[in-house]
PDB file of C-alpha atoms in Angstrom:
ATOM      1  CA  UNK A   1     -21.335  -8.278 -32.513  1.00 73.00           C
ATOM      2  CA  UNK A   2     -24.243  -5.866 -32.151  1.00 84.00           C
ATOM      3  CA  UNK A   3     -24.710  -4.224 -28.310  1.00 89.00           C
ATOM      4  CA  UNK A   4     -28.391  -3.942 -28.152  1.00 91.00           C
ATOM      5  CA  UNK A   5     -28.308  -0.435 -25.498  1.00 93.00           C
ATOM      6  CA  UNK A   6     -30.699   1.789 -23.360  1.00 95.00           C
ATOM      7  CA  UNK A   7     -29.946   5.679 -22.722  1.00 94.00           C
ATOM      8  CA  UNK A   8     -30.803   6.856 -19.485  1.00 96.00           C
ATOM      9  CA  UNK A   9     -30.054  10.443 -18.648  1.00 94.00           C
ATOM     10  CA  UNK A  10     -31.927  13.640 -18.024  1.00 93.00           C
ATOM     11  CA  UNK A  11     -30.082  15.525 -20.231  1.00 91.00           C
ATOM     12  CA  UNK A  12     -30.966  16.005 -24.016  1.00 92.00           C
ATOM     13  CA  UNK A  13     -27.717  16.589 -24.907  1.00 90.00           C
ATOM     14  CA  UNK A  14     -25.937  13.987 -23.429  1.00 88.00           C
ATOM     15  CA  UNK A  15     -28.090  11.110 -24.894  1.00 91.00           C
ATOM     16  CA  UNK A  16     -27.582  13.231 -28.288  1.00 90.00           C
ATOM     17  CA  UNK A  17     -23.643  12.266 -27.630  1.00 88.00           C
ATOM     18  CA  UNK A  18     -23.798   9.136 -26.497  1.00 88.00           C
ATOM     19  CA  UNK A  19     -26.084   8.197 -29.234  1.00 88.00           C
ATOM     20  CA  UNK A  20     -24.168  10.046 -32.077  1.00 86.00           C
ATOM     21  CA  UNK A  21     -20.886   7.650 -30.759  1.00 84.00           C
ATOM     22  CA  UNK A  22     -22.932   4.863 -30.982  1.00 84.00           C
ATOM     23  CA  UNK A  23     -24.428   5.161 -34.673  1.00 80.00           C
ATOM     24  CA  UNK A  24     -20.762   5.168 -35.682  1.00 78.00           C
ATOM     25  CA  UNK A  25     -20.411   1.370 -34.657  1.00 78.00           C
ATOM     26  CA  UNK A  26     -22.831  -1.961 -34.906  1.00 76.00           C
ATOM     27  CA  UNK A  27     -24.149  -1.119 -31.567  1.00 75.00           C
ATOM     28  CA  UNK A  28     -27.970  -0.554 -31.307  1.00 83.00           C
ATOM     29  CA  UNK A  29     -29.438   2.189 -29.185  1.00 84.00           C
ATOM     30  CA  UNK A  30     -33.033   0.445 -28.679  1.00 85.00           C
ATOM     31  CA  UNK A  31     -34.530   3.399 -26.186  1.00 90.00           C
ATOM     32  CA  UNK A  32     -33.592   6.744 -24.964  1.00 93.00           C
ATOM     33  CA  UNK A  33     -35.363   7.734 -21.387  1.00 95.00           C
ATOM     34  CA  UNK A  34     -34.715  10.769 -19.202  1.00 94.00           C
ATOM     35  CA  UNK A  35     -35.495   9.061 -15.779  1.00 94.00           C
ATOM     36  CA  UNK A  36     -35.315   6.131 -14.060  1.00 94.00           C
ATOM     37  CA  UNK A  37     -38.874   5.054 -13.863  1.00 95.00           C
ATOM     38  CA  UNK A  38     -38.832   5.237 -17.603  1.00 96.00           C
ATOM     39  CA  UNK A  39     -35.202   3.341 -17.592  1.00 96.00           C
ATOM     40  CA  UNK A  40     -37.021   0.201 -15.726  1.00 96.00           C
ATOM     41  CA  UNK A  41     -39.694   0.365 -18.107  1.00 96.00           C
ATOM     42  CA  UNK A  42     -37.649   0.427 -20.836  1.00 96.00           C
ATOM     43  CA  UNK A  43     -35.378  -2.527 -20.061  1.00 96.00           C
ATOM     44  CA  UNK A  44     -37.972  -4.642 -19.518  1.00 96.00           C
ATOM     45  CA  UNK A  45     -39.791  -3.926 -22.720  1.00 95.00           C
ATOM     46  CA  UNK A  46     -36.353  -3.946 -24.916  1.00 94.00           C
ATOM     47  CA  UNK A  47     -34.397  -6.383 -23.429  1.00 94.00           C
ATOM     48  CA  UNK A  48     -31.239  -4.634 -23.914  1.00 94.00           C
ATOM     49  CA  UNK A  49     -27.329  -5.759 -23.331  1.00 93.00           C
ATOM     50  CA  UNK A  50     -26.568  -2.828 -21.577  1.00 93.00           C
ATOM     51  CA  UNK A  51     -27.867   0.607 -19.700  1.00 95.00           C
ATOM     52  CA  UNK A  52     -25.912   3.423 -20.027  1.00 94.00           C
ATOM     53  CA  UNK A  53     -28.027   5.164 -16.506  1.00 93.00           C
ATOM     54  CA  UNK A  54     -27.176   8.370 -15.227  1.00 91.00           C
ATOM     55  CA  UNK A  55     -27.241   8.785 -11.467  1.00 88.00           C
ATOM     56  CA  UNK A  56     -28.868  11.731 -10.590  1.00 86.00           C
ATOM     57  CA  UNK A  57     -32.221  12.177 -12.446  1.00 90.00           C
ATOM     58  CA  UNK A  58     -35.738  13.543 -11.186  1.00 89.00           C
ATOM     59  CA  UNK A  59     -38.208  10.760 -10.015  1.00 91.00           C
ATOM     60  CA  UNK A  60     -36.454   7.916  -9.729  1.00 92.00           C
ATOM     61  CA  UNK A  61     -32.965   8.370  -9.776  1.00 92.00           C
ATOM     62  CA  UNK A  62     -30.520   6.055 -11.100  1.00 92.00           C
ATOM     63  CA  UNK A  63     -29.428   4.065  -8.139  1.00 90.00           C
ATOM     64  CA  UNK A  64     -33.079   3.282  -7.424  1.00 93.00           C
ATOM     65  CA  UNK A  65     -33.945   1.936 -11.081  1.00 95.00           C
ATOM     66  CA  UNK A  66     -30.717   0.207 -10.657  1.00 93.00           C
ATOM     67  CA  UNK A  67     -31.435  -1.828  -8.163  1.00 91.00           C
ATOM     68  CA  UNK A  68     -35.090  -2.464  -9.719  1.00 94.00           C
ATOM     69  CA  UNK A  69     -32.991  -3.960 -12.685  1.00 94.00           C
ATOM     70  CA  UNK A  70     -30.392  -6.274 -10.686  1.00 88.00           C
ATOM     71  CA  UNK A  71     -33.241  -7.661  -8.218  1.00 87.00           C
ATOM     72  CA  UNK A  72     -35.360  -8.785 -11.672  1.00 90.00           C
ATOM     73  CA  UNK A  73     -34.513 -12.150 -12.050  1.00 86.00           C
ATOM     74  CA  UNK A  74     -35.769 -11.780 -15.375  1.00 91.00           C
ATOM     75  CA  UNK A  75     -33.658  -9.189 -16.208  1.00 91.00           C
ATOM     76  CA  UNK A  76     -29.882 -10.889 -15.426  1.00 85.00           C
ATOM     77  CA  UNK A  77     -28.809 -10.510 -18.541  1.00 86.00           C
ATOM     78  CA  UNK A  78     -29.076  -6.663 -18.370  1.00 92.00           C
ATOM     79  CA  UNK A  79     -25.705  -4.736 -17.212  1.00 90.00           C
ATOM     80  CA  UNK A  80     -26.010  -1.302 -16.125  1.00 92.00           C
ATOM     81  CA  UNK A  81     -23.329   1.014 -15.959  1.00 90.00           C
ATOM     82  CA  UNK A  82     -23.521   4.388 -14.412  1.00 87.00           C
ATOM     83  CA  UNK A  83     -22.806   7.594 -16.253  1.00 85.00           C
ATOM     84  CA  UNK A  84     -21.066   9.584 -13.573  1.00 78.00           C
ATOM     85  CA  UNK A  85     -18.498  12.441 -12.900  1.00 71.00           C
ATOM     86  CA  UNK A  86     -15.291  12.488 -10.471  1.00 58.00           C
ATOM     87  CA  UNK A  87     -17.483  14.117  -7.728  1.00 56.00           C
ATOM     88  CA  UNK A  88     -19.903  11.925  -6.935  1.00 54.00           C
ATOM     89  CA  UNK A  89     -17.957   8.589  -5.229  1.00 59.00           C
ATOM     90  CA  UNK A  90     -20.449   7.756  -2.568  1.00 65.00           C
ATOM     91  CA  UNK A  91     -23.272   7.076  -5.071  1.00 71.00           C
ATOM     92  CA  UNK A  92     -20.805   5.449  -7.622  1.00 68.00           C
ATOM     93  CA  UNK A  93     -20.175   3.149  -4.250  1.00 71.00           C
ATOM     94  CA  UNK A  94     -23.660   2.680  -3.741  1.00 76.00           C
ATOM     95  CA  UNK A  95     -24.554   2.062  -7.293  1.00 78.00           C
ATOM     96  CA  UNK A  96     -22.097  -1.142  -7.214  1.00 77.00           C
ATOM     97  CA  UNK A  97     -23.973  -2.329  -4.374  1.00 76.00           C
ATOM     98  CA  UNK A  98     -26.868  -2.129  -6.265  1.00 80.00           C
ATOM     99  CA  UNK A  99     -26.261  -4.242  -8.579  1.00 82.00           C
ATOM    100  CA  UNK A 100     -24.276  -1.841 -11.149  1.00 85.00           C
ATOM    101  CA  UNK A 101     -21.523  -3.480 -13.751  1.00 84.00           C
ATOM    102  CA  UNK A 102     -19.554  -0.037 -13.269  1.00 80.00           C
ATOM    103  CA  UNK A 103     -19.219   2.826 -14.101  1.00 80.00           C
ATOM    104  CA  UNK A 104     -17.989   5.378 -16.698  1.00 82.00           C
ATOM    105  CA  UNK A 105     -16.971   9.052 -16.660  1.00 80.00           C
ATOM    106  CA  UNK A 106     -19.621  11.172 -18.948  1.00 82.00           C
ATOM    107  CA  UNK A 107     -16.282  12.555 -20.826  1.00 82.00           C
ATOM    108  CA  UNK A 108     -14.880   9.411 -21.955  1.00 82.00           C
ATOM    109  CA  UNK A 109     -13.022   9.124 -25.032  1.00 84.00           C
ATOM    110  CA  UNK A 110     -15.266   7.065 -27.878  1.00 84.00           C
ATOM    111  CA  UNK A 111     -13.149   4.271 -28.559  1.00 85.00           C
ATOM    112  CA  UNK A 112     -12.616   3.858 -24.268  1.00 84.00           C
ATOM    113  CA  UNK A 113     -16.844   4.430 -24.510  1.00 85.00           C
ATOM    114  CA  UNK A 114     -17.379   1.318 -27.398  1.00 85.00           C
ATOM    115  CA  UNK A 115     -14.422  -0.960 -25.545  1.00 84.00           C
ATOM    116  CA  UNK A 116     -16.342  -0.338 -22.181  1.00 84.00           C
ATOM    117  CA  UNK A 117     -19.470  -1.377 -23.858  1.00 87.00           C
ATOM    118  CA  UNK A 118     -18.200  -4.293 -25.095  1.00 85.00           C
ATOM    119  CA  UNK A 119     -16.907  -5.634 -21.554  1.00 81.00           C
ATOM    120  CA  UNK A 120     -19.817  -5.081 -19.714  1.00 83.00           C
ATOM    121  CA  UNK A 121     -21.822  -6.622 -22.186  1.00 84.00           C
ATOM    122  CA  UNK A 122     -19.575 -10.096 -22.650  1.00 78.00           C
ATOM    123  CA  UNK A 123     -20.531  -9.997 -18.785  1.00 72.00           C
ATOM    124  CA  UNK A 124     -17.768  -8.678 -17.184  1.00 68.00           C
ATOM    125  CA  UNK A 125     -17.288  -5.751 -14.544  1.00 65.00           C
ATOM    126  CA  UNK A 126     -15.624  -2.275 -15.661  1.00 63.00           C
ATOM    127  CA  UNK A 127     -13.171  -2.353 -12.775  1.00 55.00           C
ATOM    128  CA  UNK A 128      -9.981  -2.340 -14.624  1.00 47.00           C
ATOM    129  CA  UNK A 129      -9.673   1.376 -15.123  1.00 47.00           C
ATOM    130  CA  UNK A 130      -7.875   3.075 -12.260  1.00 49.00           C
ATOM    131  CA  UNK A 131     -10.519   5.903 -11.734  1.00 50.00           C
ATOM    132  CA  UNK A 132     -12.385   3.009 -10.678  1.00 54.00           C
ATOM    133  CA  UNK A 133     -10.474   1.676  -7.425  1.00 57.00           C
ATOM    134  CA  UNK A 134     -10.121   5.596  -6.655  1.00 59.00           C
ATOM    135  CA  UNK A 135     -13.465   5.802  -5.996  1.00 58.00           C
ATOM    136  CA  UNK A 136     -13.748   2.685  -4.327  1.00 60.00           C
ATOM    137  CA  UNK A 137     -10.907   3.370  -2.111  1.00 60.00           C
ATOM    138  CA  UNK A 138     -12.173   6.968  -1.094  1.00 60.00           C
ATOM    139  CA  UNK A 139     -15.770   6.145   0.074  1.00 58.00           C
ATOM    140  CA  UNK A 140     -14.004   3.185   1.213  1.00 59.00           C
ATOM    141  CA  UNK A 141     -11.812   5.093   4.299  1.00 62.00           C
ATOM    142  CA  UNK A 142     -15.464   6.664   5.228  1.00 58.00           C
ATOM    143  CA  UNK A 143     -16.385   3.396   6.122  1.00 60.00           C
ATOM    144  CA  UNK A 144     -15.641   0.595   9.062  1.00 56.00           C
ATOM    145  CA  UNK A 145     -15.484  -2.922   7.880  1.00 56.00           C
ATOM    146  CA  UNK A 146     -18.838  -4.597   9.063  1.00 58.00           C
ATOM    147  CA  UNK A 147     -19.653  -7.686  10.758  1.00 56.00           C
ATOM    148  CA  UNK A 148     -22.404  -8.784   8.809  1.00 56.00           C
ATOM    149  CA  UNK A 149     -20.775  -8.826   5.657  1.00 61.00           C
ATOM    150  CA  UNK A 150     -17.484 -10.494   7.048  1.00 67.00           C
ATOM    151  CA  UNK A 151     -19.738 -12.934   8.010  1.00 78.00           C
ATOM    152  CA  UNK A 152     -20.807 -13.352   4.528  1.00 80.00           C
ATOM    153  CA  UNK A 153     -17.436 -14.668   3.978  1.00 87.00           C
ATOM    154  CA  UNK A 154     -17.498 -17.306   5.862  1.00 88.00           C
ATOM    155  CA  UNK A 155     -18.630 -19.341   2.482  1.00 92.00           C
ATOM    156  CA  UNK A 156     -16.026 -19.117   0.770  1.00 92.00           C
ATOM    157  CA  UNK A 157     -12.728 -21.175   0.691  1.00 93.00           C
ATOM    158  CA  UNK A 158      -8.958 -19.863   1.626  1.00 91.00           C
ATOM    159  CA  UNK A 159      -8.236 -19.737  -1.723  1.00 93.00           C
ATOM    160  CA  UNK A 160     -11.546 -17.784  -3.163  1.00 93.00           C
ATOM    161  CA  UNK A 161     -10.521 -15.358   0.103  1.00 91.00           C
ATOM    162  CA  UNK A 162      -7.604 -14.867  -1.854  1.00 92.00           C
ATOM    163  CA  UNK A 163      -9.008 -14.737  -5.067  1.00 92.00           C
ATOM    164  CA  UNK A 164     -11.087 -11.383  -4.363  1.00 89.00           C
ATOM    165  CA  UNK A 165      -8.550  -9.017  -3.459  1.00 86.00           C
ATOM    166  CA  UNK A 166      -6.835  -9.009  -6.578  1.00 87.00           C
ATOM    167  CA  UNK A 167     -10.740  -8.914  -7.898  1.00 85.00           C
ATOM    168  CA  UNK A 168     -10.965  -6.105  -5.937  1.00 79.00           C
ATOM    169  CA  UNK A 169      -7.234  -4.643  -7.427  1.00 76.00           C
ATOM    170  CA  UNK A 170      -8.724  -4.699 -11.050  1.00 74.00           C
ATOM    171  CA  UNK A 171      -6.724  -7.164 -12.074  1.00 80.00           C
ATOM    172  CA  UNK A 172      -7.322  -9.980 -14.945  1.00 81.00           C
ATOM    173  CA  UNK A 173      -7.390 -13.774 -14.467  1.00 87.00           C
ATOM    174  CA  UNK A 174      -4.514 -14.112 -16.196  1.00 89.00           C
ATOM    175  CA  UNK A 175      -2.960 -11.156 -13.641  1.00 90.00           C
ATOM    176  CA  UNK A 176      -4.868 -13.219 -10.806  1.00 92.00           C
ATOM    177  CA  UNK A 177      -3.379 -16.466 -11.840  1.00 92.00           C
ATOM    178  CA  UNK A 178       0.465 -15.253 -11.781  1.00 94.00           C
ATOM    179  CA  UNK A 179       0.209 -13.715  -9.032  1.00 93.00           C
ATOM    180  CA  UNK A 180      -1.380 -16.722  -7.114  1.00 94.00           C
ATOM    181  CA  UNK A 181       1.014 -18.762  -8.822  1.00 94.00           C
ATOM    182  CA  UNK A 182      -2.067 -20.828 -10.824  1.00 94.00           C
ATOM    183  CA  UNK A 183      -3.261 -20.745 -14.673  1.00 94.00           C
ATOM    184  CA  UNK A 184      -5.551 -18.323 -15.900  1.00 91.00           C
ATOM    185  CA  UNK A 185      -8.403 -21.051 -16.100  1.00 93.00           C
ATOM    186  CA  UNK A 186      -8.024 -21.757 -12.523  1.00 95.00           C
ATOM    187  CA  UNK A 187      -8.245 -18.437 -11.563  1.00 93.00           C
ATOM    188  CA  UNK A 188     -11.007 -17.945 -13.428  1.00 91.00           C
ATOM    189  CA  UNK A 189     -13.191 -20.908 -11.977  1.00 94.00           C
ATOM    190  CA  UNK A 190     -12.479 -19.610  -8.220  1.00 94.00           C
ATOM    191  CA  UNK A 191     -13.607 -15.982  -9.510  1.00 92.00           C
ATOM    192  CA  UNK A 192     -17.070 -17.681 -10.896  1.00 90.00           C
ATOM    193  CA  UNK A 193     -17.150 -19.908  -7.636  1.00 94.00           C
ATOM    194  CA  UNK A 194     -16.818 -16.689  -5.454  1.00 93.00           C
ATOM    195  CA  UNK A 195     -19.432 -15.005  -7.501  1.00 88.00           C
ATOM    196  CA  UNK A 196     -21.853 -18.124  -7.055  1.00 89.00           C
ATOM    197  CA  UNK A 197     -21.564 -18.098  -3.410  1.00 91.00           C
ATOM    198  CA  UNK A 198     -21.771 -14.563  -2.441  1.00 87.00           C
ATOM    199  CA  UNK A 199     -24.856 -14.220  -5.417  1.00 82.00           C
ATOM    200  CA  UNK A 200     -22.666 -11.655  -7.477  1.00 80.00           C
ATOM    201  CA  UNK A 201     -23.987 -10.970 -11.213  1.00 75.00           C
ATOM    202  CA  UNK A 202     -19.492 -10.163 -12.109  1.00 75.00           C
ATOM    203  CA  UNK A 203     -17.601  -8.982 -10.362  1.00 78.00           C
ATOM    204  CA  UNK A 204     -17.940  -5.158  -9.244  1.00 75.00           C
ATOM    205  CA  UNK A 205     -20.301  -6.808  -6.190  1.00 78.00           C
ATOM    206  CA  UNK A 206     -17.306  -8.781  -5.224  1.00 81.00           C
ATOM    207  CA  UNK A 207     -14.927  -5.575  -5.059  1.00 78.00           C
ATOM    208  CA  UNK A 208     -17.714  -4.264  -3.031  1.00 77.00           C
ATOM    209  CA  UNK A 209     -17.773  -5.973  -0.409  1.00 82.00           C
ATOM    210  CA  UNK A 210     -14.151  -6.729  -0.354  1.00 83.00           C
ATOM    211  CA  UNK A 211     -13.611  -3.119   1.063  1.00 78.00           C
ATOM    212  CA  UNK A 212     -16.829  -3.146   3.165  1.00 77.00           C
ATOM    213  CA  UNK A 213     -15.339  -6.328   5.020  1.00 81.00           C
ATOM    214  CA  UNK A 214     -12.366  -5.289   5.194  1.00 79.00           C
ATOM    215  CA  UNK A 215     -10.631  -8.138   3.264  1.00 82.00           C
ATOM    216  CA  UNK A 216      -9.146  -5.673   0.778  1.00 78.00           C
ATOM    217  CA  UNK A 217      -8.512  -2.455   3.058  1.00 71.00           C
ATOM    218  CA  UNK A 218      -7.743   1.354   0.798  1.00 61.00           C
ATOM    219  CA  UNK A 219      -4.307   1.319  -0.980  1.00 59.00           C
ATOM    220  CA  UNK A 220      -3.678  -2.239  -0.799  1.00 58.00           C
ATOM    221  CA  UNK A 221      -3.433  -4.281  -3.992  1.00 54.00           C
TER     222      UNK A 221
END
């Protein structure tokens, strides 16, 4: 399976990495850009499986061409994921609002790196890793559940309620279904359900607002 994959960062160096990693495996690296303006640009001229976008760039910075991305319709096949550092949770929060798959740590080991790649681009969230929900979780306690969003809610069934705070835990559908007592399939049809409804592209917008409604409060799983 070849990951067709865009580059964004301002840093020379970094790409360099990223892209040295990446010429070891079948994945493609289709464009290399060094802001977000450029990052837009090139996804919609490339088509690509997944962004590799750096946050904090000059111009447009990452959270801005990520949002660009996940509001272009004709662009949902896209996932971005952010290429971040331990110190920068609020925008790592704000990024998965935006429309961001998740997010990865710019020191990450190259097999966690090519495994990471892989998951975002069979269309599913990087929320498993616990750095992850530690993030979450601390930007999370700066913030009071709001209204509108629990109101958001009101969509879904009981059981899709339930569904999302394991979502929101990291866990698998086969971890949802045993702990909800059901089978991995079933589990898995209320996750895509839940996504329908609340107009998530996977599932890190569902962990989102989990937290921001205060459906899934810090430290519970």
């Amino acid at each position: 399976m070849t990951v067709r994959v865009v580059l964004a960062d301002d840093q020379t160096v970094v790409r360099a990495g990223f892209r040295a990693l990446l010429d070891l495996t079948d994945d493609l690296v289709v464009a290399e850009v060094a802001d977000g303006a450029r990052a837009v640009e090139a996804v919609r001229t490339t088509r690509p499986d997944v962004v590799l976008m750096d946050i904090r760039m000059p111009g447009v910075d990452g959270l801005e061409a990520t949002r660009r991305i996940a509001g272009d319709r004709s662009l949902d096949g896209v996932r971005v994921v952010m290429l971040t550092t331990y110190q920068v949770g609020a925008y790592v929060f704000e990024a998965l609002r935006h429309g961001a798959a998740g997010f990865l740590l710019k020191g990450i080991e190259p097999d966690d790196l090519r495994a990471a790649i892989r998951t975002v681009a069979e269309g599913r969230g990087l929320l498993d890793p616990a750095v992850t929900r530690r993030v979450i979780e601390e930007f999370a306690r700066l913030k009071a559940p709001e209204a509108a969003g629990a109101e958001r809610l009101a969509v879904l069934t009981g059981r899709e309620r339930e569904v999302m705070a394991p979502v929101a835990a990291g866990l698998s559908n086969e971890e949802i279904g045993k702990r909800l007592i059901m089978s991995p399939l079933t589990a898995k049809t209320h996750v895509s359900r839940t996504m329908t409804k609340l107009g998530a592209r996977d599932r890190a917008p569902l962990v989102v607002l989990a937290y921001e409604t205060g459906l899934v409060r810090p430290g519970e799983h």
